[in-house]
Amino acid sequence: MELLKVEKINVHYGNIHALRGVDLRVEEGEIVSLIGANGAGKTTLMSAIMNQLPLSGGEVFFQGKSLKGVKTAQIVRDGMTLVPEGRRVFPRTSVQDNLLLGAYARTRDMKTVQDDLERMYSMFPRLKERRSQLAGTLSGGEQQMLATARALMSRPRMLLLDEPSMGLAPIIVDQVFDTVVEINKSGTTVLLVEQNANQALRIAKRGYVIETGEVVLEDRADALMQNPQVREAYLGA
């Protein structure tokens, strides 16, 4: 089943044409990776999908329904959540309160919220150790864990991850991508935006390459890893 469909979308920042007729699809159960250089339009695409930016053309569909005019908060309630670039935790709020904020749309169902809180602590034991600590005092890797767990507290059917490995030590990067695989195995579909093309394509089923606001390649992830153009530009080969 096609869970997300992006159809010929365009985004402008004033006179700058940031996205140019982008097409993209994600099937239920997949990990799909979007790779490209810094400034290629990856984060813009994620923000446009969540209706945080206005489209100047095209349309986005989630679960077969158009997102035209749908507020971001409602998109989250409907089952799609974004872990933003730079993590954006609430620094002066405790780890536990950050997690509870991820479930803001579920306050009428506090029993399952508490169950999910314990599930996040089981998935990320470091967060349980730091549950009373201010989020701004966590390390970069811990903040990434927190941002991901906070998004999962909304019980998404689909998770958008924007540059989860940015600024992290290599050993932490491996842990982040292992966690993405586990999240997917638990039943959550993933669209991953990432500059670390090797890691992103390693865990994905399919991939897209974006350059200057346009999708220039689409293929199975393993085929992209063997593509000479991709290897030269993004894989250091």
PDB file of C-alpha atoms in Angstrom:
ATOM      1  CA  MET A   1       0.000   0.000   0.000  1.00  0.00           C
ATOM      2  CA  GLU A   2       1.233   3.468  -0.905  1.00  0.00           C
ATOM      3  CA  LEU A   3       1.359   5.352   2.392  1.00  0.00           C
ATOM      4  CA  LEU A   4       2.907   8.642   1.209  1.00  0.00           C
ATOM      5  CA  LYS A   5       2.780  10.147  -2.264  1.00  0.00           C
ATOM      6  CA  VAL A   6       4.474  13.406  -3.201  1.00  0.00           C
ATOM      7  CA  GLU A   7       3.286  14.560  -6.612  1.00  0.00           C
ATOM      8  CA  LYS A   8       5.151  17.215  -8.587  1.00  0.00           C
ATOM      9  CA  ILE A   9       5.497  19.622  -5.666  1.00  0.00           C
ATOM     10  CA  ASN A  10       7.133  23.018  -5.971  1.00  0.00           C
ATOM     11  CA  VAL A  11       8.270  25.316  -3.161  1.00  0.00           C
ATOM     12  CA  HIS A  12       9.538  28.885  -3.490  1.00  0.00           C
ATOM     13  CA  TYR A  13      11.389  31.076  -1.007  1.00  0.00           C
ATOM     14  CA  GLY A  14      10.666  34.424  -2.601  1.00  0.00           C
ATOM     15  CA  ASN A  15      12.389  34.260  -5.980  1.00  0.00           C
ATOM     16  CA  ILE A  16      14.273  31.075  -5.097  1.00  0.00           C
ATOM     17  CA  HIS A  17      12.764  27.923  -6.593  1.00  0.00           C
ATOM     18  CA  ALA A  18      13.702  25.498  -3.789  1.00  0.00           C
ATOM     19  CA  LEU A  19      11.797  22.386  -4.952  1.00  0.00           C
ATOM     20  CA  ARG A  20      11.107  21.733  -8.630  1.00  0.00           C
ATOM     21  CA  GLY A  21       8.407  19.210  -9.477  1.00  0.00           C
ATOM     22  CA  VAL A  22       9.452  16.616  -6.895  1.00  0.00           C
ATOM     23  CA  ASP A  23       7.828  13.171  -7.099  1.00  0.00           C
ATOM     24  CA  LEU A  24       8.314  10.636  -4.306  1.00  0.00           C
ATOM     25  CA  ARG A  25       6.436   7.660  -2.887  1.00  0.00           C
ATOM     26  CA  VAL A  26       6.781   5.503   0.202  1.00  0.00           C
ATOM     27  CA  GLU A  27       5.068   2.129   0.540  1.00  0.00           C
ATOM     28  CA  GLU A  28       3.837   0.914   3.908  1.00  0.00           C
ATOM     29  CA  GLY A  29       6.565  -0.929   5.800  1.00  0.00           C
ATOM     30  CA  GLU A  30       9.485   0.520   3.843  1.00  0.00           C
ATOM     31  CA  ILE A  31      12.534   2.492   4.830  1.00  0.00           C
ATOM     32  CA  VAL A  32      13.105   4.980   2.009  1.00  0.00           C
ATOM     33  CA  SER A  33      16.218   7.172   2.058  1.00  0.00           C
ATOM     34  CA  LEU A  34      16.605  10.563   0.421  1.00  0.00           C
ATOM     35  CA  ILE A  35      20.230  11.589  -0.083  1.00  0.00           C
ATOM     36  CA  GLY A  36      21.810  14.739  -1.457  1.00  0.00           C
ATOM     37  CA  ALA A  37      24.320  17.447  -0.710  1.00  0.00           C
ATOM     38  CA  ASN A  38      23.784  20.191   1.848  1.00  0.00           C
ATOM     39  CA  GLY A  39      21.351  22.718   0.372  1.00  0.00           C
ATOM     40  CA  ALA A  40      19.865  20.280  -2.150  1.00  0.00           C
ATOM     41  CA  GLY A  41      16.350  20.691  -0.745  1.00  0.00           C
ATOM     42  CA  LYS A  42      16.052  17.683   1.576  1.00  0.00           C
ATOM     43  CA  THR A  43      14.884  19.566   4.665  1.00  0.00           C
ATOM     44  CA  THR A  44      12.622  21.774   2.564  1.00  0.00           C
ATOM     45  CA  LEU A  45      10.927  18.646   1.234  1.00  0.00           C
ATOM     46  CA  MET A  46      10.344  17.264   4.728  1.00  0.00           C
ATOM     47  CA  SER A  47       8.878  20.571   5.903  1.00  0.00           C
ATOM     48  CA  ALA A  48       6.663  20.752   2.816  1.00  0.00           C
ATOM     49  CA  ILE A  49       5.328  17.234   3.407  1.00  0.00           C
ATOM     50  CA  MET A  50       4.316  18.246   6.943  1.00  0.00           C
ATOM     51  CA  ASN A  51       2.678  21.457   5.647  1.00  0.00           C
ATOM     52  CA  GLN A  52       5.154  23.633   7.511  1.00  0.00           C
ATOM     53  CA  LEU A  53       5.877  25.366   4.194  1.00  0.00           C
ATOM     54  CA  PRO A  54       3.345  26.398   1.551  1.00  0.00           C
ATOM     55  CA  LEU A  55       3.433  24.619  -1.800  1.00  0.00           C
ATOM     56  CA  SER A  56       3.510  26.690  -4.973  1.00  0.00           C
ATOM     57  CA  GLY A  57       2.481  23.645  -6.998  1.00  0.00           C
ATOM     58  CA  GLY A  58       1.751  19.950  -6.723  1.00  0.00           C
ATOM     59  CA  GLU A  59       0.179  17.942  -3.915  1.00  0.00           C
ATOM     60  CA  VAL A  60       1.016  15.590  -1.040  1.00  0.00           C
ATOM     61  CA  PHE A  61      -1.112  12.541  -0.175  1.00  0.00           C
ATOM     62  CA  PHE A  62      -0.951  10.532   3.055  1.00  0.00           C
ATOM     63  CA  GLN A  63      -2.929   7.312   3.399  1.00  0.00           C
ATOM     64  CA  GLY A  64      -4.598   8.167   0.106  1.00  0.00           C
ATOM     65  CA  LYS A  65      -5.888  11.560   1.282  1.00  0.00           C
ATOM     66  CA  SER A  66      -4.675  14.964   0.141  1.00  0.00           C
ATOM     67  CA  LEU A  67      -2.931  17.062   2.777  1.00  0.00           C
ATOM     68  CA  LYS A  68      -3.899  20.300   1.069  1.00  0.00           C
ATOM     69  CA  GLY A  69      -5.065  22.689   3.791  1.00  0.00           C
ATOM     70  CA  VAL A  70      -4.456  20.181   6.605  1.00  0.00           C
ATOM     71  CA  LYS A  71      -2.676  21.687   9.612  1.00  0.00           C
ATOM     72  CA  THR A  72       0.563  20.110  10.804  1.00  0.00           C
ATOM     73  CA  ALA A  73      -0.953  19.163  14.176  1.00  0.00           C
ATOM     74  CA  GLN A  74      -3.709  17.237  12.397  1.00  0.00           C
ATOM     75  CA  ILE A  75      -1.153  15.439  10.202  1.00  0.00           C
ATOM     76  CA  VAL A  76       0.515  14.256  13.421  1.00  0.00           C
ATOM     77  CA  ARG A  77      -2.840  13.089  14.793  1.00  0.00           C
ATOM     78  CA  ASP A  78      -3.469  11.241  11.531  1.00  0.00           C
ATOM     79  CA  GLY A  79      -0.251   9.277  11.917  1.00  0.00           C
ATOM     80  CA  MET A  80       2.765  11.068  10.399  1.00  0.00           C
ATOM     81  CA  THR A  81       5.438  12.702  12.558  1.00  0.00           C
ATOM     82  CA  LEU A  82       8.709  14.510  11.818  1.00  0.00           C
ATOM     83  CA  VAL A  83      11.940  14.330  13.813  1.00  0.00           C
ATOM     84  CA  PRO A  84      13.428  17.666  12.695  1.00  0.00           C
ATOM     85  CA  GLU A  85      16.981  18.462  11.714  1.00  0.00           C
ATOM     86  CA  GLY A  86      18.956  19.612  14.747  1.00  0.00           C
ATOM     87  CA  ARG A  87      16.706  17.609  17.106  1.00  0.00           C
ATOM     88  CA  ARG A  88      15.000  20.698  18.599  1.00  0.00           C
ATOM     89  CA  VAL A  89      14.317  19.321  22.037  1.00  0.00           C
ATOM     90  CA  PHE A  90      12.923  21.686  24.654  1.00  0.00           C
ATOM     91  CA  PRO A  91      16.199  22.426  26.490  1.00  0.00           C
ATOM     92  CA  ARG A  92      14.806  23.798  29.755  1.00  0.00           C
ATOM     93  CA  THR A  93      12.309  20.961  30.158  1.00  0.00           C
ATOM     94  CA  SER A  94      13.013  17.524  31.607  1.00  0.00           C
ATOM     95  CA  VAL A  95      13.491  14.454  29.449  1.00  0.00           C
ATOM     96  CA  GLN A  96      10.205  13.005  30.672  1.00  0.00           C
ATOM     97  CA  ASP A  97       8.259  16.188  29.996  1.00  0.00           C
ATOM     98  CA  ASN A  98       9.745  16.322  26.471  1.00  0.00           C
ATOM     99  CA  LEU A  99       8.422  12.813  25.906  1.00  0.00           C
ATOM    100  CA  LEU A 100       4.995  13.652  27.274  1.00  0.00           C
ATOM    101  CA  LEU A 101       4.826  16.652  24.951  1.00  0.00           C
ATOM    102  CA  GLY A 102       5.174  14.186  22.074  1.00  0.00           C
ATOM    103  CA  ALA A 103       1.855  12.696  23.137  1.00  0.00           C
ATOM    104  CA  TYR A 104       0.046  16.035  23.391  1.00  0.00           C
ATOM    105  CA  ALA A 105      -2.723  14.868  21.040  1.00  0.00           C
ATOM    106  CA  ARG A 106      -3.425  11.806  23.201  1.00  0.00           C
ATOM    107  CA  THR A 107      -4.134  13.379  26.592  1.00  0.00           C
ATOM    108  CA  ARG A 108      -7.543  11.709  26.811  1.00  0.00           C
ATOM    109  CA  ASP A 109      -5.846   8.322  26.829  1.00  0.00           C
ATOM    110  CA  MET A 110      -3.294   8.704  29.620  1.00  0.00           C
ATOM    111  CA  LYS A 111      -3.115   4.975  30.403  1.00  0.00           C
ATOM    112  CA  THR A 112      -1.694   4.184  26.949  1.00  0.00           C
ATOM    113  CA  VAL A 113       0.519   7.301  27.148  1.00  0.00           C
ATOM    114  CA  GLN A 114       2.085   5.921  30.321  1.00  0.00           C
ATOM    115  CA  ASP A 115       2.473   2.528  28.642  1.00  0.00           C
ATOM    116  CA  ASP A 116       4.254   4.176  25.705  1.00  0.00           C
ATOM    117  CA  LEU A 117       6.457   6.172  28.063  1.00  0.00           C
ATOM    118  CA  GLU A 118       7.682   2.918  29.590  1.00  0.00           C
ATOM    119  CA  ARG A 119       8.134   1.477  26.100  1.00  0.00           C
ATOM    120  CA  MET A 120      10.374   4.442  25.172  1.00  0.00           C
ATOM    121  CA  TYR A 121      12.410   3.921  28.351  1.00  0.00           C
ATOM    122  CA  SER A 122      12.798   0.273  27.404  1.00  0.00           C
ATOM    123  CA  MET A 123      13.893   1.198  23.863  1.00  0.00           C
ATOM    124  CA  PHE A 124      16.197   3.997  25.082  1.00  0.00           C
ATOM    125  CA  PRO A 125      17.488   3.019  28.570  1.00  0.00           C
ATOM    126  CA  ARG A 126      19.743   6.088  28.690  1.00  0.00           C
ATOM    127  CA  LEU A 127      16.638   8.297  28.656  1.00  0.00           C
ATOM    128  CA  LYS A 128      15.248   6.454  31.664  1.00  0.00           C
ATOM    129  CA  GLU A 129      18.478   7.185  33.511  1.00  0.00           C
ATOM    130  CA  ARG A 130      18.143  10.856  32.559  1.00  0.00           C
ATOM    131  CA  ARG A 131      14.349  11.163  32.927  1.00  0.00           C
ATOM    132  CA  SER A 132      14.542  14.088  35.389  1.00  0.00           C
ATOM    133  CA  GLN A 133      17.474  15.811  33.691  1.00  0.00           C
ATOM    134  CA  LEU A 134      16.986  18.958  31.594  1.00  0.00           C
ATOM    135  CA  ALA A 135      17.061  18.059  27.901  1.00  0.00           C
ATOM    136  CA  GLY A 136      19.510  20.842  27.113  1.00  0.00           C
ATOM    137  CA  THR A 137      22.163  19.196  29.281  1.00  0.00           C
ATOM    138  CA  LEU A 138      22.122  15.918  27.317  1.00  0.00           C
ATOM    139  CA  SER A 139      24.820  14.954  24.835  1.00  0.00           C
ATOM    140  CA  GLY A 140      24.079  15.197  21.101  1.00  0.00           C
ATOM    141  CA  GLY A 141      23.431  11.474  20.845  1.00  0.00           C
ATOM    142  CA  GLU A 142      21.109  11.530  23.842  1.00  0.00           C
ATOM    143  CA  GLN A 143      19.204  14.477  22.384  1.00  0.00           C
ATOM    144  CA  GLN A 144      18.754  12.516  19.147  1.00  0.00           C
ATOM    145  CA  MET A 145      17.374   9.589  21.153  1.00  0.00           C
ATOM    146  CA  LEU A 146      15.019  11.990  22.914  1.00  0.00           C
ATOM    147  CA  ALA A 147      13.806  13.655  19.706  1.00  0.00           C
ATOM    148  CA  THR A 148      13.126  10.254  18.147  1.00  0.00           C
ATOM    149  CA  ALA A 149      11.375   8.887  21.227  1.00  0.00           C
ATOM    150  CA  ARG A 150       9.304  12.076  21.519  1.00  0.00           C
ATOM    151  CA  ALA A 151       8.087  11.580  17.936  1.00  0.00           C
ATOM    152  CA  LEU A 152       7.246   7.929  18.611  1.00  0.00           C
ATOM    153  CA  MET A 153       5.068   9.010  21.547  1.00  0.00           C
ATOM    154  CA  SER A 154       2.500  10.170  18.989  1.00  0.00           C
ATOM    155  CA  ARG A 155       2.223   6.553  17.768  1.00  0.00           C
ATOM    156  CA  PRO A 156       3.003   7.410  14.145  1.00  0.00           C
ATOM    157  CA  ARG A 157       2.235   5.107  11.287  1.00  0.00           C
ATOM    158  CA  MET A 158       4.997   6.926   9.400  1.00  0.00           C
ATOM    159  CA  LEU A 159       8.109   8.612  10.781  1.00  0.00           C
ATOM    160  CA  LEU A 160      10.078  11.285   8.916  1.00  0.00           C
ATOM    161  CA  LEU A 161      13.692  11.577  10.094  1.00  0.00           C
ATOM    162  CA  ASP A 162      15.699  14.628   9.019  1.00  0.00           C
ATOM    163  CA  GLU A 163      19.502  14.230   9.317  1.00  0.00           C
ATOM    164  CA  PRO A 164      19.497  12.083  12.490  1.00  0.00           C
ATOM    165  CA  SER A 165      23.275  11.517  12.397  1.00  0.00           C
ATOM    166  CA  MET A 166      24.259  15.177  12.065  1.00  0.00           C
ATOM    167  CA  GLY A 167      27.082  16.157  14.420  1.00  0.00           C
ATOM    168  CA  LEU A 168      27.316  12.777  16.130  1.00  0.00           C
ATOM    169  CA  ALA A 169      30.383  10.622  16.774  1.00  0.00           C
ATOM    170  CA  PRO A 170      30.734   7.582  14.471  1.00  0.00           C
ATOM    171  CA  ILE A 171      29.941   5.049  17.196  1.00  0.00           C
ATOM    172  CA  ILE A 172      26.736   6.953  18.041  1.00  0.00           C
ATOM    173  CA  VAL A 173      25.830   7.162  14.345  1.00  0.00           C
ATOM    174  CA  ASP A 174      25.853   3.359  14.146  1.00  0.00           C
ATOM    175  CA  GLN A 175      23.498   3.202  17.127  1.00  0.00           C
ATOM    176  CA  VAL A 176      21.144   5.745  15.558  1.00  0.00           C
ATOM    177  CA  PHE A 177      20.801   3.751  12.342  1.00  0.00           C
ATOM    178  CA  ASP A 178      20.369   0.482  14.232  1.00  0.00           C
ATOM    179  CA  THR A 179      17.534   2.170  16.120  1.00  0.00           C
ATOM    180  CA  VAL A 180      15.898   3.258  12.854  1.00  0.00           C
ATOM    181  CA  VAL A 181      15.923  -0.368  11.697  1.00  0.00           C
ATOM    182  CA  GLU A 182      14.323  -1.504  14.969  1.00  0.00           C
ATOM    183  CA  ILE A 183      11.631   1.179  14.709  1.00  0.00           C
ATOM    184  CA  ASN A 184      10.843  -0.025  11.190  1.00  0.00           C
ATOM    185  CA  LYS A 185      10.729  -3.673  12.285  1.00  0.00           C
ATOM    186  CA  SER A 186       8.192  -2.705  14.950  1.00  0.00           C
ATOM    187  CA  GLY A 187       5.812  -1.618  12.177  1.00  0.00           C
ATOM    188  CA  THR A 188       6.595   2.063  11.525  1.00  0.00           C
ATOM    189  CA  THR A 189       7.280   3.182   7.951  1.00  0.00           C
ATOM    190  CA  VAL A 190      10.300   5.503   7.659  1.00  0.00           C
ATOM    191  CA  LEU A 191      11.335   8.272   5.271  1.00  0.00           C
ATOM    192  CA  LEU A 192      14.933   9.131   6.075  1.00  0.00           C
ATOM    193  CA  VAL A 193      16.779  12.257   4.919  1.00  0.00           C
ATOM    194  CA  GLU A 194      20.495  11.905   5.440  1.00  0.00           C
ATOM    195  CA  GLN A 195      23.859  13.211   4.221  1.00  0.00           C
ATOM    196  CA  ASN A 196      25.550   9.989   5.357  1.00  0.00           C
ATOM    197  CA  ALA A 197      24.630   8.183   2.151  1.00  0.00           C
ATOM    198  CA  ASN A 198      26.447   4.954   3.005  1.00  0.00           C
ATOM    199  CA  GLN A 199      24.453   4.429   6.182  1.00  0.00           C
ATOM    200  CA  ALA A 200      21.186   5.701   4.713  1.00  0.00           C
ATOM    201  CA  LEU A 201      21.264   3.366   1.716  1.00  0.00           C
ATOM    202  CA  ARG A 202      22.559   0.443   3.788  1.00  0.00           C
ATOM    203  CA  ILE A 203      19.337   0.249   5.806  1.00  0.00           C
ATOM    204  CA  ALA A 204      16.859   1.359   3.107  1.00  0.00           C
ATOM    205  CA  LYS A 205      14.787  -0.613   0.636  1.00  0.00           C
ATOM    206  CA  ARG A 206      14.682   2.200  -1.919  1.00  0.00           C
ATOM    207  CA  GLY A 207      16.335   5.570  -2.324  1.00  0.00           C
ATOM    208  CA  TYR A 208      16.121   8.920  -4.047  1.00  0.00           C
ATOM    209  CA  VAL A 209      18.872  11.371  -4.940  1.00  0.00           C
ATOM    210  CA  ILE A 210      17.993  15.075  -4.884  1.00  0.00           C
ATOM    211  CA  GLU A 211      20.110  17.833  -6.433  1.00  0.00           C
ATOM    212  CA  THR A 212      19.251  21.555  -6.485  1.00  0.00           C
ATOM    213  CA  GLY A 213      15.613  20.886  -5.662  1.00  0.00           C
ATOM    214  CA  GLU A 214      15.038  18.097  -8.188  1.00  0.00           C
ATOM    215  CA  VAL A 215      14.951  14.319  -7.818  1.00  0.00           C
ATOM    216  CA  VAL A 216      17.549  13.097 -10.305  1.00  0.00           C
ATOM    217  CA  LEU A 217      17.668   9.382  -9.445  1.00  0.00           C
ATOM    218  CA  GLU A 218      15.317   6.796  -7.958  1.00  0.00           C
ATOM    219  CA  ASP A 219      16.107   3.105  -7.536  1.00  0.00           C
ATOM    220  CA  ARG A 220      16.498   0.238  -5.110  1.00  0.00           C
ATOM    221  CA  ALA A 221      18.952   1.176  -2.386  1.00  0.00           C
ATOM    222  CA  ASP A 222      21.396  -1.579  -3.331  1.00  0.00           C
ATOM    223  CA  ALA A 223      21.340  -0.460  -6.969  1.00  0.00           C
ATOM    224  CA  LEU A 224      22.035   3.143  -5.967  1.00  0.00           C
ATOM    225  CA  MET A 225      25.016   1.988  -3.919  1.00  0.00           C
ATOM    226  CA  GLN A 226      26.462   0.411  -7.073  1.00  0.00           C
ATOM    227  CA  ASN A 227      25.608   3.356  -9.338  1.00  0.00           C
ATOM    228  CA  PRO A 228      28.900   4.985 -10.455  1.00  0.00           C
ATOM    229  CA  GLN A 229      27.411   8.484 -10.316  1.00  0.00           C
ATOM    230  CA  VAL A 230      26.174   7.984  -6.754  1.00  0.00           C
ATOM    231  CA  ARG A 231      29.384   6.282  -5.650  1.00  0.00           C
ATOM    232  CA  GLU A 232      31.508   9.141  -6.895  1.00  0.00           C
ATOM    233  CA  ALA A 233      29.329  11.955  -5.593  1.00  0.00           C
ATOM    234  CA  TYR A 234      28.055  10.586  -2.280  1.00  0.00           C
ATOM    235  CA  LEU A 235      29.778   7.356  -1.224  1.00  0.00           C
ATOM    236  CA  GLY A 236      33.407   8.437  -1.372  1.00  0.00           C
ATOM    237  CA  ALA A 237      34.223   5.826  -4.003  1.00  0.00           C
TER     238      ALA A 237
END
